[in-house]
Short mmCIF file of C-alpha atoms in Angstrom, two decimals:
data_model
loop_
_atom_site.label_atom_id
_atom_site.label_comp_id
_atom_site.label_asym_id
_atom_site.label_seq_id
_atom_site.Cartn_x
_atom_site.Cartn_y
_atom_site.Cartn_z
CA MET T 243 41.01 20.70 -53.76
CA ARG T 244 41.32 17.36 -54.61
CA ARG T 245 43.10 18.40 -58.36
CA ALA T 246 45.17 21.02 -56.66
CA ALA T 247 46.57 18.87 -54.22
CA LEU T 248 47.95 16.23 -57.12
CA LEU T 249 49.36 18.70 -58.97
CA ALA T 250 51.39 19.34 -55.87
CA MET T 251 52.43 16.50 -55.37
CA TRP T 252 53.59 16.06 -58.20
CA LEU T 253 55.21 18.98 -58.33
CA VAL T 254 57.25 16.83 -55.43
CA LEU T 255 58.06 14.50 -57.58
CA CYS T 256 58.74 15.86 -60.07
CA ALA T 257 61.77 18.31 -61.95
CA HIS T 258 59.47 18.94 -65.27
CA VAL T 259 56.15 17.79 -64.06
CA GLY T 260 55.96 14.05 -64.51
CA SER T 261 58.18 14.35 -67.29
CA PRO T 262 61.77 13.62 -66.07
CA ASP T 263 64.03 12.36 -68.88
CA THR T 264 65.09 14.33 -71.32
CA TYR T 265 65.06 14.28 -75.55
CA PHE T 266 67.53 16.17 -77.82
CA GLU T 267 67.88 15.89 -81.81
CA GLY T 268 70.08 18.02 -83.32
CA VAL T 269 73.87 17.90 -84.82
CA ALA T 270 76.96 16.63 -83.70
CA GLY T 271 79.00 18.10 -86.45
CA PRO T 272 78.19 16.59 -90.00
CA TYR T 273 76.15 13.34 -88.28
CA PRO T 274 72.19 14.40 -86.99
CA VAL T 275 71.42 12.65 -83.76
CA ARG T 276 68.61 12.33 -81.84
CA VAL T 277 69.77 11.83 -77.80
CA VAL T 278 67.34 9.91 -75.10
CA ILE T 279 68.66 10.18 -71.54
CA ARG T 280 66.58 8.60 -69.09
CA ASN T 281 67.14 10.51 -65.99
CA PRO T 282 68.57 8.59 -62.38
CA SER T 283 65.60 9.33 -60.04
CA VAL T 284 68.24 9.37 -57.21
CA VAL T 285 72.11 10.96 -57.36
CA PRO T 286 74.39 9.53 -56.94
CA GLY T 287 72.74 7.20 -59.84
CA LEU T 288 73.44 6.27 -63.24
CA ALA T 289 71.38 7.61 -66.01
CA GLN T 290 70.96 5.75 -69.05
CA ILE T 291 72.18 6.39 -72.89
CA SER T 292 71.08 6.16 -76.17
CA VAL T 293 72.43 7.81 -79.32
CA ARG T 294 70.14 7.08 -82.82
CA LEU T 295 72.05 8.28 -86.24
CA LEU T 296 69.61 10.12 -88.52
CA ALA T 297 71.16 9.52 -91.33
CA PRO T 298 73.90 6.75 -92.46
CA HIS T 299 76.95 7.49 -91.99
CA ALA T 300 80.65 5.04 -91.71
CA VAL T 301 80.85 5.77 -87.72
CA ARG T 302 84.10 3.89 -85.73
CA ARG T 303 83.08 4.85 -82.20
CA VAL T 304 80.58 6.88 -80.03
CA LEU T 305 81.62 8.72 -76.69
CA VAL T 306 79.35 10.08 -74.05
CA LEU T 307 80.88 12.14 -70.88
CA PRO T 308 79.25 14.06 -68.62
CA VAL T 309 80.09 17.07 -67.27
CA PHE T 310 79.26 19.19 -64.70
CA TRP T 311 78.08 22.85 -64.85
CA ASP T 312 80.73 24.35 -62.01
CA PRO T 313 84.22 25.49 -63.76
CA ARG T 314 85.66 24.94 -60.98
CA THR T 315 85.34 21.09 -60.80
CA ALA T 316 88.06 19.32 -61.82
CA ALA T 317 88.62 17.89 -65.03
CA PRO T 318 85.91 15.61 -65.95
CA PRO T 319 86.55 11.96 -66.54
CA PRO T 320 87.98 10.23 -69.99
CA PRO T 321 83.87 9.04 -71.92
CA ASP T 322 82.38 6.29 -72.05
CA VAL T 323 82.24 4.20 -75.26
CA ALA T 324 78.58 3.46 -76.30
CA ARG T 325 77.75 0.01 -77.22
CA ARG T 326 76.10 0.03 -80.62
CA VAL T 327 72.38 -1.98 -80.04
CA PRO T 328 72.42 -5.42 -81.24
CA GLY T 329 70.35 -5.76 -84.35
CA ASP T 330 69.88 -2.10 -84.63
CA SER T 331 72.96 -0.59 -86.85
CA MET T 332 72.20 3.21 -86.17
CA LEU T 333 71.84 3.07 -82.56
CA TYR T 334 74.15 2.93 -79.02
CA SER T 335 73.40 3.07 -75.30
CA SER T 336 75.89 3.75 -72.69
CA ALA T 337 74.59 4.42 -68.95
CA LEU T 338 76.44 6.99 -67.42
CA TRP T 339 76.84 8.00 -63.40
CA LEU T 340 75.47 11.37 -61.87
CA MET T 341 77.32 12.17 -58.64
CA THR T 342 75.96 15.51 -58.07
CA ARG T 343 73.08 17.07 -57.89
CA GLY T 344 72.48 20.43 -60.31
CA SER T 345 72.86 20.93 -64.36
CA TYR T 346 75.20 18.69 -66.13
CA GLY T 347 75.84 18.46 -69.97
CA VAL T 348 75.85 15.59 -71.55
CA GLN T 349 78.64 15.54 -74.23
CA VAL T 350 77.97 13.19 -77.33
CA THR T 351 80.79 12.96 -79.76
CA VAL T 352 80.21 10.86 -83.05
CA GLU T 353 83.32 9.79 -84.73
CA GLY T 354 83.08 8.94 -88.62
CA ASP T 355 84.44 9.41 -92.33
CA SER T 356 83.43 12.37 -91.89
CA GLY T 357 85.25 13.73 -88.92
CA ILE T 358 84.39 14.19 -85.76
CA GLY T 359 81.39 16.28 -84.48
CA ARG T 360 79.54 17.13 -80.65
CA ALA T 361 76.99 17.64 -79.32
CA LEU T 362 75.78 18.80 -75.72
CA VAL T 363 72.71 17.79 -74.26
CA PRO T 364 71.80 19.38 -70.86
CA VAL T 365 70.73 17.14 -68.02
CA MET T 366 68.97 18.10 -64.58
CA ALA T 367 70.84 15.96 -61.97
CA VAL T 368 67.72 15.75 -59.19
CA ALA T 369 66.74 13.22 -56.82
CA THR T 370 63.21 12.51 -56.34
CA SER T 371 62.16 9.64 -55.50
CA ARG T 372 64.40 7.45 -52.60
CA LEU T 373 64.79 3.62 -53.05
CA ALA T 374 63.06 1.03 -50.82
CA LEU T 375 64.66 -1.85 -49.56
CA GLN T 376 63.06 -5.36 -50.47
CA LYS T 377 62.12 -7.45 -48.28
CA PRO T 378 64.06 -10.80 -50.01
CA LEU T 379 66.86 -8.38 -50.27
CA GLY T 380 66.07 -6.99 -46.95
CA ALA T 381 66.26 -10.26 -44.68
CA ALA T 382 69.70 -11.65 -45.98
CA LEU T 383 70.87 -9.04 -45.01
CA LEU T 384 69.66 -9.68 -41.49
CA ALA T 385 70.44 -13.14 -41.74
CA PHE T 386 73.84 -12.33 -42.40
CA GLY T 387 74.32 -9.74 -39.57
CA ALA T 388 73.08 -11.98 -37.41
CA PHE T 389 75.54 -14.56 -38.47
CA VAL T 390 78.19 -12.19 -38.35
CA PHE T 391 77.04 -10.87 -34.77
CA VAL T 392 77.52 -14.83 -33.65
CA GLY T 393 80.55 -15.44 -35.15
CA ALA T 394 82.12 -12.49 -33.66
CA ILE T 395 81.10 -13.15 -30.21
CA THR T 396 82.24 -16.80 -30.88
CA ILE T 397 85.73 -15.86 -31.84
CA LEU T 398 85.90 -13.34 -29.10
CA GLY T 399 85.01 -16.05 -26.66
CA ALA T 400 87.29 -18.43 -28.03
CA ALA T 401 90.10 -16.41 -28.36
CA VAL T 402 90.31 -15.87 -24.80
CA ARG T 403 89.55 -19.42 -23.73
CA GLU T 404 92.25 -21.08 -26.35
CA SER T 405 94.65 -18.62 -26.90
CA GLY T 406 96.95 -19.35 -24.58
CA LEU T 407 97.21 -22.89 -24.59
CA GLU T 408 99.26 -25.47 -26.17
CA PRO T 409 97.48 -27.99 -28.31
CA GLY T 410 95.10 -30.76 -26.85
CA VAL T 411 95.60 -28.95 -23.50
CA ASP T 412 91.66 -28.40 -22.52
CA PRO T 413 90.85 -25.07 -20.44
CA ASP T 414 90.23 -24.55 -16.71
CA SER T 415 87.18 -23.28 -15.48
CA ARG T 416 88.95 -19.88 -14.89
CA ARG T 417 89.58 -19.25 -18.54
CA VAL T 418 85.83 -19.77 -19.15
CA ARG T 419 84.51 -17.83 -17.04
CA ARG T 420 86.72 -14.82 -18.36
CA ALA T 421 86.08 -16.14 -21.91
CA ARG T 422 82.47 -15.84 -20.86
CA ILE T 423 82.84 -12.44 -19.67
CA ALA T 424 84.55 -11.77 -22.36
CA MET T 425 82.10 -12.34 -24.93
CA GLY T 426 79.12 -10.48 -22.59
CA ILE T 427 81.44 -7.20 -22.41
CA GLY T 428 82.04 -7.67 -26.55
CA ALA T 429 78.74 -8.49 -27.02
CA VAL T 430 77.68 -4.56 -25.36
CA VAL T 431 80.17 -3.22 -27.43
CA LEU T 432 79.50 -4.88 -30.52
CA ALA T 433 75.37 -3.57 -29.92
CA VAL T 434 76.27 -0.02 -28.40
CA ALA T 435 78.43 -0.09 -31.96
CA MET T 436 75.42 -1.50 -34.63
CA THR T 437 72.95 1.31 -32.39
CA GLY T 438 75.08 3.86 -33.06
CA ALA T 439 75.83 2.77 -37.49
CA ARG T 440 71.82 2.06 -37.02
CA ALA T 441 71.21 6.12 -36.04
CA TRP T 442 74.07 7.10 -38.73
CA TRP T 443 72.19 6.13 -41.33
CA ASN T 444 68.89 7.11 -40.26
CA ALA T 445 70.17 10.73 -40.29
CA VAL T 446 72.06 9.79 -43.89
CA ASP T 447 68.25 8.60 -44.73
CA ALA T 448 66.33 11.67 -43.15
CA ALA T 449 69.02 13.96 -45.04
CA TYR T 450 68.65 12.22 -48.05
CA ARG T 451 64.56 12.44 -47.61
CA SER T 452 65.28 16.52 -47.20
CA GLY T 453 67.22 17.01 -49.92
CA LEU T 454 64.46 15.17 -52.31
CA TYR T 455 63.85 17.59 -55.07
CA HIS T 456 61.16 20.00 -55.33
CA ALA T 457 60.88 23.38 -57.01
CA PRO T 458 59.79 26.55 -55.33
CA ARG T 459 56.62 27.43 -54.32
CA ALA T 460 54.37 30.18 -56.63
CA THR T 461 52.38 32.82 -55.46
CA VAL T 462 49.66 34.02 -58.14
CA ILE T 463 47.36 37.39 -57.17
CA LEU T 464 44.88 38.58 -60.34
CA ARG T 465 44.55 42.36 -59.60
CA ALA T 466 42.31 44.84 -62.23
CA ASP T 467 44.34 47.81 -64.24
CA HIS T 468 41.66 49.71 -66.07
CA GLY T 469 38.89 46.55 -66.15
CA ASN T 470 41.55 44.23 -67.40
CA PRO T 471 42.81 41.16 -64.88
CA VAL T 472 46.95 41.48 -64.45
CA LEU T 473 48.67 38.27 -63.24
CA HIS T 474 51.14 38.92 -60.60
CA LEU T 475 53.06 35.75 -59.90
CA THR T 476 55.71 35.78 -56.94
CA ILE T 477 58.72 32.85 -56.75
CA ASP T 478 59.38 31.82 -52.86
CA SER T 479 62.64 31.77 -53.26
CA THR T 480 63.31 30.67 -49.93
CA SER T 481 61.49 27.12 -50.90
CA GLY T 482 61.93 24.35 -52.51
CA SER T 483 65.10 22.44 -52.80
CA SER T 484 67.20 23.46 -55.97
CA PRO T 485 70.29 21.57 -55.89
CA MET T 486 72.17 24.93 -56.24
CA GLY T 487 71.90 25.54 -52.77
CA GLN T 488 70.77 29.31 -52.94
CA TRP T 489 68.62 31.25 -54.94
CA THR T 490 70.46 32.76 -58.09
CA PRO T 491 69.70 34.75 -61.39
CA LEU T 492 67.81 33.80 -63.94
CA VAL T 493 68.15 33.52 -67.06
CA PRO T 494 66.09 34.28 -70.67
CA ASP T 495 65.68 31.10 -72.72
CA HIS T 496 64.16 32.52 -76.11
CA GLY T 497 64.50 35.76 -75.28
CA HIS T 498 62.33 35.31 -71.81
CA LEU T 499 62.57 35.11 -68.16
CA MET T 500 60.24 33.13 -68.16
CA HIS T 501 57.16 31.07 -70.29
CA LEU T 502 54.00 31.82 -68.55
CA PHE T 503 51.10 28.95 -69.71
CA LEU T 504 47.43 28.79 -68.46
CA VAL T 505 44.93 26.50 -68.90
CA ARG T 506 40.95 26.76 -68.05
CA ASP T 507 40.61 23.71 -65.30
CA SER T 508 37.08 22.62 -66.01
CA LEU T 509 36.96 22.04 -70.28
CA LEU T 510 41.01 22.94 -70.79
CA ASP T 511 39.21 24.83 -73.94
CA VAL T 512 41.10 27.93 -73.04
CA PHE T 513 45.43 27.85 -73.32
CA ALA T 514 47.23 30.71 -73.19
CA HIS T 515 51.15 31.22 -73.75
CA LEU T 516 52.40 34.67 -72.09
CA HIS T 517 56.22 35.63 -71.30
CA PRO T 518 55.66 38.11 -67.83
CA LEU T 519 57.99 40.75 -67.14
CA PRO T 520 60.12 40.97 -64.46
CA VAL T 521 60.00 43.13 -61.10
CA ASP T 522 62.34 42.37 -59.83
CA SER T 523 64.31 38.59 -59.50
CA THR T 524 61.43 37.11 -57.85
CA THR T 525 58.63 38.90 -59.50
CA PHE T 526 56.91 38.87 -62.42
CA GLU T 527 53.74 40.73 -63.74
CA THR T 528 51.93 39.99 -67.50
CA ALA T 529 48.33 41.35 -68.53
CA LEU T 530 46.12 38.52 -69.52
CA PRO T 531 44.23 37.80 -72.17
CA PRO T 532 40.63 38.21 -72.28
CA LEU T 533 40.10 35.00 -70.55
CA PRO T 534 37.05 33.23 -70.37
CA ALA T 535 36.55 33.94 -66.35
CA GLY T 536 37.26 30.58 -64.31
CA ARG T 537 40.02 28.57 -62.50
CA TYR T 538 43.09 28.27 -63.95
CA ARG T 539 46.60 25.98 -63.91
CA VAL T 540 49.05 27.57 -64.25
CA TYR T 541 52.60 26.44 -65.35
CA ALA T 542 55.70 29.03 -65.06
CA ASP T 543 59.62 27.63 -66.85
CA ILE T 544 62.29 29.08 -65.68
CA VAL T 545 65.98 28.63 -66.03
CA ASP T 546 68.45 29.53 -63.32
CA GLU T 547 72.49 30.55 -64.76
CA SER T 548 73.95 27.00 -63.19
CA GLY T 549 72.04 25.92 -66.45
CA PHE T 550 68.91 24.39 -64.04
CA ALA T 551 65.70 24.58 -65.74
CA GLN T 552 62.26 24.49 -62.96
CA THR T 553 58.50 23.72 -64.30
CA LEU T 554 56.93 25.84 -61.01
CA VAL T 555 53.10 25.35 -60.45
CA ALA T 556 50.21 27.00 -59.31
CA THR T 557 46.35 27.91 -59.85
CA ALA T 558 44.91 31.17 -60.87
CA LYS T 559 41.15 32.68 -60.30
CA VAL T 560 40.38 34.93 -62.87
CA THR T 561 37.75 36.87 -63.91
CA ALA T 562 36.03 37.64 -66.94
CA PRO T 563 37.87 41.33 -68.09
CA THR T 564 36.36 44.21 -69.20
CA GLY T 565 38.49 46.32 -70.97
CA GLN T 566 40.93 46.14 -74.12
CA TRP T 567 44.02 43.80 -73.74
CA ARG T 568 47.35 45.24 -73.86
CA PRO T 569 49.99 42.93 -74.37
CA SER T 570 52.93 42.54 -72.50
CA ASP T 571 55.02 41.22 -75.23
CA PRO T 572 54.47 40.86 -78.68
CA ASP T 573 55.01 36.96 -78.30
CA ASP T 574 51.78 36.37 -76.19
CA ALA T 575 49.02 34.36 -77.38
CA TRP T 576 46.62 32.60 -76.36
CA ARG T 577 43.47 30.12 -77.87
CA ILE T 578 39.83 29.44 -77.11
CA ASP T 579 39.71 25.43 -78.64
CA THR T 580 35.21 24.94 -78.77
CA ALA T 581 35.71 22.63 -81.04
CA THR T 582 35.42 18.54 -80.58
CA ARG T 583 38.86 17.66 -80.34
CA THR T 584 39.10 14.29 -82.71
CA GLY T 585 41.05 13.01 -85.71
CA ASN T 586 44.63 14.46 -86.40
CA VAL T 587 43.31 17.66 -88.09
CA ALA T 588 43.05 20.99 -86.45
CA THR T 589 42.03 24.33 -88.02
CA LEU T 590 44.21 27.56 -87.13
CA GLU T 591 43.07 30.70 -86.49
CA ASP T 592 43.46 32.20 -89.53
CA GLY T 593 41.45 29.59 -91.94
CA SER T 594 44.92 27.14 -92.09
CA THR T 595 44.78 23.65 -91.48
CA MET T 596 47.23 21.62 -89.62
CA THR T 597 48.17 17.64 -90.19
CA TRP T 598 49.03 15.89 -87.23
CA GLU T 599 51.04 13.38 -89.04
CA ASN T 600 51.41 9.60 -87.80
CA ASP T 601 51.22 5.68 -88.68
CA GLY T 602 48.39 5.39 -87.28
CA LEU T 603 49.46 3.21 -84.72
CA PRO T 604 48.23 3.00 -80.91
CA ILE T 605 50.15 5.34 -79.03
CA VAL T 606 52.47 3.63 -76.14
CA ALA T 607 54.05 4.93 -73.41
CA ASP T 608 58.02 5.19 -73.14
CA GLY T 609 57.25 4.81 -77.15
CA ASP T 610 58.05 7.34 -80.15
CA ALA T 611 55.53 9.51 -80.25
CA GLN T 612 55.53 10.34 -83.63
CA LEU T 613 54.55 14.32 -83.19
CA HIS T 614 55.53 15.62 -86.89
CA PHE T 615 53.23 18.29 -87.82
CA VAL T 616 52.15 20.35 -91.53
CA VAL T 617 50.66 23.49 -91.91
CA THR T 618 48.87 24.55 -95.34
CA ASP T 619 47.25 27.80 -95.81
CA PRO T 620 43.75 28.27 -96.54
CA THR T 621 44.06 27.46 -100.47
CA GLY T 622 45.47 23.83 -99.54
CA ARG T 623 49.40 24.72 -100.53
CA PRO T 624 52.11 24.14 -98.05
CA ALA T 625 52.19 26.95 -95.69
CA GLN T 626 55.06 29.21 -95.30
CA LEU T 627 55.88 29.81 -91.84
CA GLU T 628 58.26 32.61 -89.74
CA PRO T 629 59.78 31.81 -86.70
CA TYR T 630 58.28 31.80 -83.03
CA MET T 631 60.99 33.15 -80.89
CA GLY T 632 64.08 31.76 -82.96
CA MET T 633 62.28 28.31 -84.02
CA ALA T 634 59.62 26.92 -86.15
CA GLY T 635 57.31 26.22 -83.71
CA HIS T 636 56.81 24.80 -80.06
CA ALA T 637 54.50 22.33 -78.35
CA MET T 638 52.77 22.00 -74.62
CA VAL T 639 51.97 18.56 -73.98
CA MET T 640 49.62 17.95 -71.11
CA ARG T 641 47.79 14.98 -69.53
CA VAL T 642 44.44 15.94 -68.61
CA ASP T 643 44.85 15.47 -65.20
CA GLY T 644 47.52 17.72 -64.87
CA ALA T 645 49.98 15.17 -64.05
CA VAL T 646 52.41 15.58 -66.88
CA PHE T 647 53.58 18.87 -68.19
CA VAL T 648 56.38 19.22 -70.23
CA HIS T 649 57.60 22.15 -73.26
CA LEU T 650 58.86 21.07 -76.22
CA HIS T 651 60.72 22.00 -79.04
CA PRO T 652 61.96 21.11 -82.35
CA ALA T 653 65.49 20.67 -80.73
CA GLY T 654 63.10 18.31 -77.39
CA ASN T 655 62.99 19.03 -73.85
CA ILE T 656 65.88 20.60 -73.65
CA SER T 657 66.23 24.70 -72.21
CA LEU T 658 68.11 26.93 -75.00
CA ALA T 659 69.30 28.80 -71.95
CA ALA T 660 70.77 25.67 -70.26
CA LEU T 661 73.00 24.53 -73.42
CA GLN T 662 73.87 28.68 -73.20
CA THR T 663 75.24 28.64 -69.90
CA PHE T 664 77.71 25.75 -70.68
CA ALA T 665 78.17 27.12 -74.26
CA LEU T 666 79.73 30.44 -73.07
CA ARG T 667 80.69 29.52 -69.41
CA GLU T 668 83.96 30.71 -68.31
CA ARG T 669 85.94 30.85 -65.34
CA GLY T 670 85.25 33.75 -63.69
CA ASP T 671 81.60 32.90 -63.77
CA THR T 672 81.40 31.24 -60.16
CA VAL T 673 80.76 35.01 -59.16
CA ARG T 674 77.10 34.96 -58.66
CA GLY T 675 74.72 37.36 -61.39
CA LEU T 676 77.97 37.29 -64.01
CA LEU T 677 77.00 34.83 -66.29
CA SER T 678 73.22 36.03 -65.95
CA ALA T 679 74.03 40.00 -67.07
CA ARG T 680 76.37 38.03 -70.47
CA LEU T 681 73.29 35.53 -71.49
CA THR T 682 70.45 38.32 -70.62
CA THR T 683 73.18 41.14 -73.17
CA ILE T 684 73.30 38.51 -75.45
CA GLN T 685 69.44 37.32 -75.58
CA HIS T 686 68.33 41.24 -76.31
CA GLY T 687 70.58 41.36 -78.81
CA VAL T 688 69.42 38.17 -80.68
CA ARG T 689 66.15 40.04 -80.47
CA ALA T 690 66.42 42.95 -81.23
CA ASN T 691 67.92 41.06 -85.21
CA ARG T 692 64.54 39.23 -85.19
CA GLY T 693 63.08 41.25 -88.21
CA MET T 694 65.73 39.92 -89.82
CA GLU T 695 66.04 36.21 -89.62
CA PRO T 696 65.37 34.01 -92.13
CA ARG T 697 61.54 32.62 -92.96
CA VAL T 698 60.75 28.96 -92.44
CA ILE T 699 60.38 27.69 -96.01
CA THR T 700 59.30 24.25 -94.72
CA PRO T 701 55.72 23.87 -93.50
CA SER T 702 56.20 20.81 -91.16
CA LEU T 703 58.12 21.24 -87.75
CA SER T 704 58.15 17.37 -85.46
CA PHE T 705 59.04 17.07 -82.18
CA PRO T 706 60.66 14.53 -80.44
CA TYR T 707 59.68 13.15 -77.19
CA ALA T 708 58.05 10.22 -75.54
CA PHE T 709 54.61 10.30 -73.44
CA PRO T 710 56.07 8.86 -70.45
CA LYS T 711 52.89 7.57 -68.72
CA ALA T 712 49.62 6.44 -70.45
CA GLY T 713 46.25 8.62 -69.96
CA ARG T 714 44.41 10.81 -72.03
CA TYR T 715 46.64 14.13 -73.30
CA LEU T 716 46.73 17.38 -74.58
CA ILE T 717 49.01 18.88 -77.24
CA TRP T 718 49.01 22.23 -78.00
CA VAL T 719 51.68 22.94 -80.85
CA GLU T 720 52.25 27.22 -81.79
CA VAL T 721 53.33 28.38 -85.09
CA LYS T 722 54.02 32.17 -86.21
CA ARG T 723 52.82 32.80 -90.07
CA HIS T 724 52.66 36.47 -91.48
CA GLY T 725 53.58 37.80 -88.07
CA ARG T 726 50.33 36.42 -86.50
CA ILE T 727 51.19 33.39 -83.68
CA LEU T 728 48.90 30.44 -84.49
CA THR T 729 47.82 27.43 -82.20
CA GLY T 730 45.94 23.91 -82.72
CA VAL T 731 45.17 21.62 -80.59
CA PHE T 732 45.13 17.82 -80.62
CA HIS T 733 43.91 15.38 -78.02
CA ALA T 734 46.19 11.86 -77.87
CA ASP T 735 45.14 8.79 -76.35
CA VAL T 736 48.17 6.97 -74.35
CA GLN T 737 48.16 3.36 -73.83
CA PRO T 738 50.36 1.83 -70.97
CA SER T 739 53.85 0.49 -72.36
CA ARG T 740 53.92 -3.75 -72.95
#
């Protein structure tokens, strides 16, 4: 119960389960770039943006521009010019105001001798905290307010007492009395005004508190189907605090409306990556693989048609299966790992080897995690990998207490479905469900042509990321080889940032 409460707390506080920042690695035209966006915890708020060039180019300037998802909004302002960081000719930084809760696409433009290149990075702007007033500042504001209050009453009294007198003439007792009455009335009026202002401020603060982001609740029920458990997940679309104000249709990400992850809660030795099939707009079902019995953490990634990506959290009690498993989707995969997780080498299910290549230095929170992996076949030669859901691989990172969970791709932790919603949106997409239907049609075409995808020749893959906080983490890295999905398991001890 205590661990479940901890998961619920992080669900309320973090839109991405403890990992709020955005990481992107790709190309802006001819310029390979890595973009890191430190999302603000309050909205409106300043997002800190860094753009690193990954190859030497003659660059004149780097521009950044936030674009809100709604095509009905006014034209965006001119882009900001990112400044080059002193001492690092490849790094640029800027700060952008995110004024409205919801989905943004931060457009990064690189101008140089090779031309103009642009990249779009989806960002979720949500308020996850309330900034407390610091005591020294509060004391200073209180003293200043008292000074203004007394000063206003004093000025009022002086105006009534002396404003009509000739210079050098002393006010009589009648003027003094009128001044005192005016000061008393003024004090009452100002006190009432301040009381009203305080009530208004408390109402604004309460509205802000009620609008702090938390994802919709997800309910998981398991039922038996010919001896095998079937997971039934229902999303409470009336709960949560989506910036969209109402439940909107989901869009497929990598060809799936939902990516579901299960981790056995006791030993953290069982992992499954499944893709439930929709029963209706808020209900999904998937046949569970033959997982050992126990209590499992459940994470569900979804994206709505505004490009807003969310991770839902739940728990499930799984019983041992008695029948034969038939996967609900060919991309489903699972792994039972009984080996002691030490070192940087993991043995995959087909005898291949996955090596985590890093510099051996301690991993520090908020520092480059160097998630670079190389796969070799059982003979020790570089392995030939195939696309897994259109990518070289997928990685899932979880802190052992469940406070952090993130789904990574070689392009970062951005949602490709969110990227598509910005790239393909049109003016008419203000009609609810129109963009979702178009994106679903496109994704179905992509899945139908997967057999024609070229092989990924390189045996290595990297994931741009920085661990958000210290602690022990588990990392699952999935690749595909000879039509089989393989999972490497690693652990990482992350030290606090200096």
